[in-house]
PDB file of C-alpha atoms in Angstrom:
ATOM      1  CA  MET J   1     -10.299  14.218   4.223  1.00 39.00           C
ATOM      2  CA  VAL J   2     -10.242  10.406   4.335  1.00 40.00           C
ATOM      3  CA  LYS J   3     -12.739   8.691   6.628  1.00 42.00           C
ATOM      4  CA  PRO J   4     -11.849   5.004   6.653  1.00 42.00           C
ATOM      5  CA  LEU J   5     -14.515   2.473   7.462  1.00 40.00           C
ATOM      6  CA  LEU J   6     -12.631  -0.541   8.773  1.00 39.00           C
ATOM      7  CA  THR J   7     -13.597  -3.416  11.004  1.00 39.00           C
ATOM      8  CA  ASN J   8     -11.552  -6.268  12.424  1.00 40.00           C
ATOM      9  CA  MET J   9     -13.883  -9.139  13.203  1.00 41.00           C
ATOM     10  CA  LYS J  10     -11.158 -10.969  15.182  1.00 43.00           C
ATOM     11  CA  SER J  11     -10.737  -8.066  17.582  1.00 44.00           C
ATOM     12  CA  PRO J  12     -11.449  -8.611  21.303  1.00 48.00           C
ATOM     13  CA  PHE J  13     -13.485  -5.395  21.064  1.00 47.00           C
ATOM     14  CA  ARG J  14     -15.705  -6.837  18.339  1.00 49.00           C
ATOM     15  CA  LYS J  15     -19.098  -5.870  19.815  1.00 53.00           C
ATOM     16  CA  HIS J  16     -17.953  -2.306  20.487  1.00 50.00           C
ATOM     17  CA  GLY J  17     -16.435  -2.149  16.996  1.00 52.00           C
ATOM     18  CA  GLU J  18     -19.627  -3.440  15.371  1.00 55.00           C
ATOM     19  CA  LYS J  19     -21.622  -0.662  17.035  1.00 52.00           C
ATOM     20  CA  ALA J  20     -19.125   1.951  15.841  1.00 54.00           C
ATOM     21  CA  VAL J  21     -19.235   0.535  12.310  1.00 52.00           C
ATOM     22  CA  ALA J  22     -23.034   0.587  12.340  1.00 52.00           C
ATOM     23  CA  ARG J  23     -22.952   4.266  13.338  1.00 50.00           C
ATOM     24  CA  ARG J  24     -20.439   5.064  10.604  1.00 54.00           C
ATOM     25  CA  LYS J  25     -22.362   3.090   7.968  1.00 51.00           C
ATOM     26  CA  SER J  26     -25.428   5.200   8.491  1.00 48.00           C
ATOM     27  CA  ALA J  27     -23.419   8.260   7.401  1.00 48.00           C
ATOM     28  CA  VAL J  28     -21.442   6.636   4.552  1.00 44.00           C
ATOM     29  CA  THR J  29     -22.414   6.792   0.917  1.00 46.00           C
ATOM     30  CA  VAL J  30     -20.603   4.086  -0.984  1.00 44.00           C
ATOM     31  CA  ARG J  31     -19.631   5.314  -4.430  1.00 47.00           C
ATOM     32  CA  CYS J  32     -16.202   4.394  -5.618  1.00 48.00           C
ATOM     33  CA  LEU J  33     -13.925   3.297  -8.403  1.00 51.00           C
ATOM     34  CA  LYS J  34     -12.256  -0.040  -7.702  1.00 54.00           C
ATOM     35  CA  SER J  35      -9.196  -1.418  -9.429  1.00 57.00           C
ATOM     36  CA  TYR J  36      -7.826  -4.902  -8.679  1.00 58.00           C
ATOM     37  CA  SER J  37      -4.934  -6.876 -10.084  1.00 60.00           C
ATOM     38  CA  GLY J  38      -4.252 -10.501  -9.349  1.00 59.00           C
ATOM     39  CA  LYS J  39      -5.725 -13.939  -9.646  1.00 61.00           C
ATOM     40  CA  ALA J  40      -9.210 -14.017  -8.172  1.00 58.00           C
ATOM     41  CA  GLU J  41      -9.380 -17.801  -7.992  1.00 63.00           C
ATOM     42  CA  SER J  42      -6.190 -18.338  -5.946  1.00 59.00           C
ATOM     43  CA  HIS J  43      -6.199 -15.245  -3.680  1.00 57.00           C
ATOM     44  CA  LEU J  44      -2.399 -15.393  -3.557  1.00 66.00           C
ATOM     45  CA  VAL J  45      -1.401 -12.075  -5.097  1.00 72.00           C
ATOM     46  CA  GLY J  46      -3.010  -8.844  -6.125  1.00 76.00           C
ATOM     47  CA  VAL J  47      -3.394  -5.253  -5.038  1.00 80.00           C
ATOM     48  CA  ALA J  48      -6.447  -3.048  -4.982  1.00 77.00           C
ATOM     49  CA  ALA J  49      -7.183   0.646  -4.873  1.00 78.00           C
ATOM     50  CA  ILE J  50     -10.615   1.945  -3.940  1.00 78.00           C
ATOM     51  CA  LEU J  51     -11.252   5.626  -4.523  1.00 79.00           C
ATOM     52  CA  GLY J  52     -14.096   7.747  -3.239  1.00 78.00           C
ATOM     53  CA  PRO J  53     -16.098  10.094  -5.458  1.00 79.00           C
ATOM     54  CA  LYS J  54     -14.130  13.259  -4.637  1.00 82.00           C
ATOM     55  CA  VAL J  55     -10.778  11.620  -5.311  1.00 82.00           C
ATOM     56  CA  THR J  56     -12.057   9.970  -8.488  1.00 82.00           C
ATOM     57  CA  LYS J  57     -12.659  13.425  -9.971  1.00 84.00           C
ATOM     58  CA  THR J  58      -8.912  14.154  -9.835  1.00 87.00           C
ATOM     59  CA  LEU J  59      -7.866  10.768 -11.279  1.00 88.00           C
ATOM     60  CA  CYS J  60      -6.382  11.170 -14.739  1.00 91.00           C
ATOM     61  CA  SER J  61      -4.988   7.640 -15.291  1.00 90.00           C
ATOM     62  CA  TRP J  62      -4.182   4.343 -13.674  1.00 87.00           C
ATOM     63  CA  LYS J  63      -2.239   1.311 -14.775  1.00 90.00           C
ATOM     64  CA  LEU J  64      -1.930  -2.266 -13.609  1.00 87.00           C
ATOM     65  CA  VAL J  65       1.827  -2.735 -13.861  1.00 89.00           C
ATOM     66  CA  SER J  66       1.737  -6.345 -12.655  1.00 88.00           C
ATOM     67  CA  GLU J  67      -0.342  -8.560 -10.412  1.00 86.00           C
ATOM     68  CA  ARG J  68       1.619  -7.070  -7.498  1.00 90.00           C
ATOM     69  CA  THR J  69       1.860  -3.407  -8.513  1.00 91.00           C
ATOM     70  CA  GLN J  70      -0.415  -0.699  -9.859  1.00 90.00           C
ATOM     71  CA  TYR J  71      -0.448   3.056  -9.870  1.00 92.00           C
ATOM     72  CA  ALA J  72      -2.923   5.894 -10.096  1.00 90.00           C
ATOM     73  CA  ARG J  73      -2.077   9.401 -11.296  1.00 92.00           C
ATOM     74  CA  PHE J  74      -3.981  12.382  -9.921  1.00 90.00           C
ATOM     75  CA  ILE J  75      -3.924  16.009 -10.997  1.00 89.00           C
ATOM     76  CA  SER J  76      -5.358  18.821  -8.920  1.00 80.00           C
ATOM     77  CA  ASN J  77      -5.049  22.587  -9.187  1.00 82.00           C
ATOM     78  CA  ASN J  78      -1.915  22.567  -7.045  1.00 80.00           C
ATOM     79  CA  ALA J  79      -0.002  19.370  -7.734  1.00 82.00           C
ATOM     80  CA  LYS J  80       0.481  16.130  -9.593  1.00 88.00           C
ATOM     81  CA  LEU J  81       0.467  12.978  -7.488  1.00 90.00           C
ATOM     82  CA  LEU J  82       1.384   9.420  -8.386  1.00 92.00           C
ATOM     83  CA  LEU J  83       0.147   6.796  -5.945  1.00 91.00           C
ATOM     84  CA  ILE J  84       1.835   3.398  -6.225  1.00 92.00           C
ATOM     85  CA  VAL J  85       0.105   0.458  -4.549  1.00 90.00           C
ATOM     86  CA  CYS J  86       2.085  -2.767  -4.210  1.00 90.00           C
ATOM     87  CA  TYR J  87       2.225  -6.134  -2.480  1.00 89.00           C
ATOM     88  CA  ALA J  88       5.664  -7.726  -2.075  1.00 91.00           C
ATOM     89  CA  PRO J  89       6.270 -11.488  -2.073  1.00 91.00           C
ATOM     90  CA  THR J  90       6.441 -13.163   1.332  1.00 88.00           C
ATOM     91  CA  THR J  91       9.660 -14.430   2.890  1.00 87.00           C
ATOM     92  CA  ASP J  92       8.772 -17.935   1.657  1.00 89.00           C
ATOM     93  CA  ALA J  93       8.843 -16.807  -1.978  1.00 90.00           C
ATOM     94  CA  ASP J  94      11.592 -17.660  -4.420  1.00 91.00           C
ATOM     95  CA  ASP J  95      14.416 -15.079  -4.451  1.00 90.00           C
ATOM     96  CA  THR J  96      13.965 -14.482  -8.187  1.00 93.00           C
ATOM     97  CA  LEU J  97      10.329 -13.501  -7.577  1.00 91.00           C
ATOM     98  CA  GLU J  98      11.403 -11.017  -4.897  1.00 91.00           C
ATOM     99  CA  ASP J  99      14.149  -9.613  -7.140  1.00 92.00           C
ATOM    100  CA  GLU J 100      11.671  -9.252 -10.006  1.00 93.00           C
ATOM    101  CA  PHE J 101       9.213  -7.392  -7.760  1.00 92.00           C
ATOM    102  CA  TYR J 102      11.811  -4.891  -6.516  1.00 90.00           C
ATOM    103  CA  ASP J 103      13.348  -4.456 -10.000  1.00 92.00           C
ATOM    104  CA  ASN J 104       9.913  -3.707 -11.482  1.00 93.00           C
ATOM    105  CA  LEU J 105       9.108  -1.285  -8.663  1.00 92.00           C
ATOM    106  CA  GLN J 106      12.435   0.496  -9.155  1.00 91.00           C
ATOM    107  CA  SER J 107      11.873   0.737 -12.925  1.00 94.00           C
ATOM    108  CA  LEU J 108       8.480   2.299 -12.279  1.00 94.00           C
ATOM    109  CA  ILE J 109       9.938   4.814  -9.824  1.00 91.00           C
ATOM    110  CA  ASP J 110      12.771   5.689 -12.222  1.00 93.00           C
ATOM    111  CA  SER J 111      10.209   6.515 -14.926  1.00 94.00           C
ATOM    112  CA  ILE J 112       8.361   9.101 -12.802  1.00 91.00           C
ATOM    113  CA  PRO J 113       9.086  12.785 -13.549  1.00 89.00           C
ATOM    114  CA  LEU J 114      10.889  14.498 -10.669  1.00 87.00           C
ATOM    115  CA  GLN J 115       8.223  17.194 -10.325  1.00 86.00           C
ATOM    116  CA  GLU J 116       5.540  14.599  -9.591  1.00 88.00           C
ATOM    117  CA  VAL J 117       4.868  13.871  -5.918  1.00 90.00           C
ATOM    118  CA  THR J 118       5.041  10.109  -5.403  1.00 91.00           C
ATOM    119  CA  CYS J 119       3.640   7.985  -2.573  1.00 90.00           C
ATOM    120  CA  ILE J 120       4.217   4.259  -2.248  1.00 89.00           C
ATOM    121  CA  LEU J 121       1.623   2.319  -0.277  1.00 87.00           C
ATOM    122  CA  GLY J 122       1.814  -1.382   0.208  1.00 84.00           C
ATOM    123  CA  ASP J 123       2.583  -4.470   2.156  1.00 87.00           C
ATOM    124  CA  PHE J 124       6.270  -5.299   1.925  1.00 88.00           C
ATOM    125  CA  ASN J 125       5.851  -8.441   4.069  1.00 88.00           C
ATOM    126  CA  GLY J 126       8.744  -7.540   6.317  1.00 86.00           C
ATOM    127  CA  LYS J 127       9.455  -7.216  10.004  1.00 85.00           C
ATOM    128  CA  VAL J 128      11.683  -4.356  11.085  1.00 84.00           C
ATOM    129  CA  GLY J 129      11.791  -5.152  14.791  1.00 85.00           C
ATOM    130  CA  GLN J 130      11.864  -2.693  17.671  1.00 86.00           C
ATOM    131  CA  ASP J 131      15.380  -1.246  17.408  1.00 85.00           C
ATOM    132  CA  ARG J 132      14.963   2.189  15.796  1.00 82.00           C
ATOM    133  CA  SER J 133      18.516   3.372  16.489  1.00 81.00           C
ATOM    134  CA  TYR J 134      19.770   2.664  12.962  1.00 73.00           C
ATOM    135  CA  PHE J 135      16.814   4.004  10.953  1.00 76.00           C
ATOM    136  CA  PRO J 136      14.709   6.345  13.128  1.00 80.00           C
ATOM    137  CA  GLU J 137      13.365   8.319  10.157  1.00 78.00           C
ATOM    138  CA  LEU J 138      12.037   5.180   8.448  1.00 74.00           C
ATOM    139  CA  MET J 139      10.642   3.253  11.392  1.00 77.00           C
ATOM    140  CA  GLY J 140       7.732   3.854  13.705  1.00 79.00           C
ATOM    141  CA  HIS J 141       7.658   3.267  17.439  1.00 82.00           C
ATOM    142  CA  HIS J 142       5.677   0.032  17.411  1.00 81.00           C
ATOM    143  CA  GLY J 143       7.739  -2.566  15.549  1.00 80.00           C
ATOM    144  CA  LEU J 144       7.328  -6.217  16.488  1.00 79.00           C
ATOM    145  CA  GLY J 145       9.753  -9.092  16.776  1.00 83.00           C
ATOM    146  CA  THR J 146      13.163  -8.967  15.184  1.00 87.00           C
ATOM    147  CA  ILE J 147      14.098  -7.753  11.747  1.00 86.00           C
ATOM    148  CA  ASN J 148      13.815 -10.314   8.950  1.00 87.00           C
ATOM    149  CA  GLU J 149      15.227 -10.405   5.406  1.00 88.00           C
ATOM    150  CA  ASN J 150      12.233  -8.625   3.860  1.00 87.00           C
ATOM    151  CA  GLY J 151      12.364  -5.966   6.575  1.00 86.00           C
ATOM    152  CA  ALA J 152      16.053  -5.316   5.935  1.00 84.00           C
ATOM    153  CA  ARG J 153      15.415  -5.173   2.201  1.00 84.00           C
ATOM    154  CA  GLY J 154      12.546  -2.730   2.668  1.00 80.00           C
ATOM    155  CA  ILE J 155      14.682  -0.453   4.838  1.00 78.00           C
ATOM    156  CA  GLY J 156      17.485  -0.578   2.290  1.00 76.00           C
ATOM    157  CA  TYR J 157      14.988   0.219  -0.425  1.00 73.00           C
ATOM    158  CA  GLY J 158      13.761   3.205   1.573  1.00 70.00           C
ATOM    159  CA  TYR J 159      17.316   4.513   1.650  1.00 70.00           C
ATOM    160  CA  GLY J 160      17.819   3.884  -2.057  1.00 69.00           C
ATOM    161  CA  GLU J 161      20.381   1.128  -1.547  1.00 62.00           C
TER     162      GLU J 161
END
């Protein structure tokens, strides 16, 4: 079971949140394996995965594919799992950078054995809007704004287009 310990210091409920975090901290033992890719000095790109002690025991390998993509492979008694963590370029980025990101991600996915369960987690820097009528199985109920180019690309990617 995952018990996230998150706090948003810009939240209007900051004082209430700080009390909840203080209560959670008293019960949290911080032991983890951290993996980061990116340029520490510029803070422009990079992805990170932080694993707790129980999950770390099932980790058999991880690889930094690029400064925007990494994966971790887990093996348990019942299944193999590949967890891909990625961070897509923003809408301001050069189209070749976006194409390179999606091409690299697709190459990684194509290399995964079919019997391995795969999860992709990341920030695709897209807006999908509020209209779920076209893609109800890919979109949640709480989209914001209107769909942008990265949102459309992410939806197309989810459908394998």
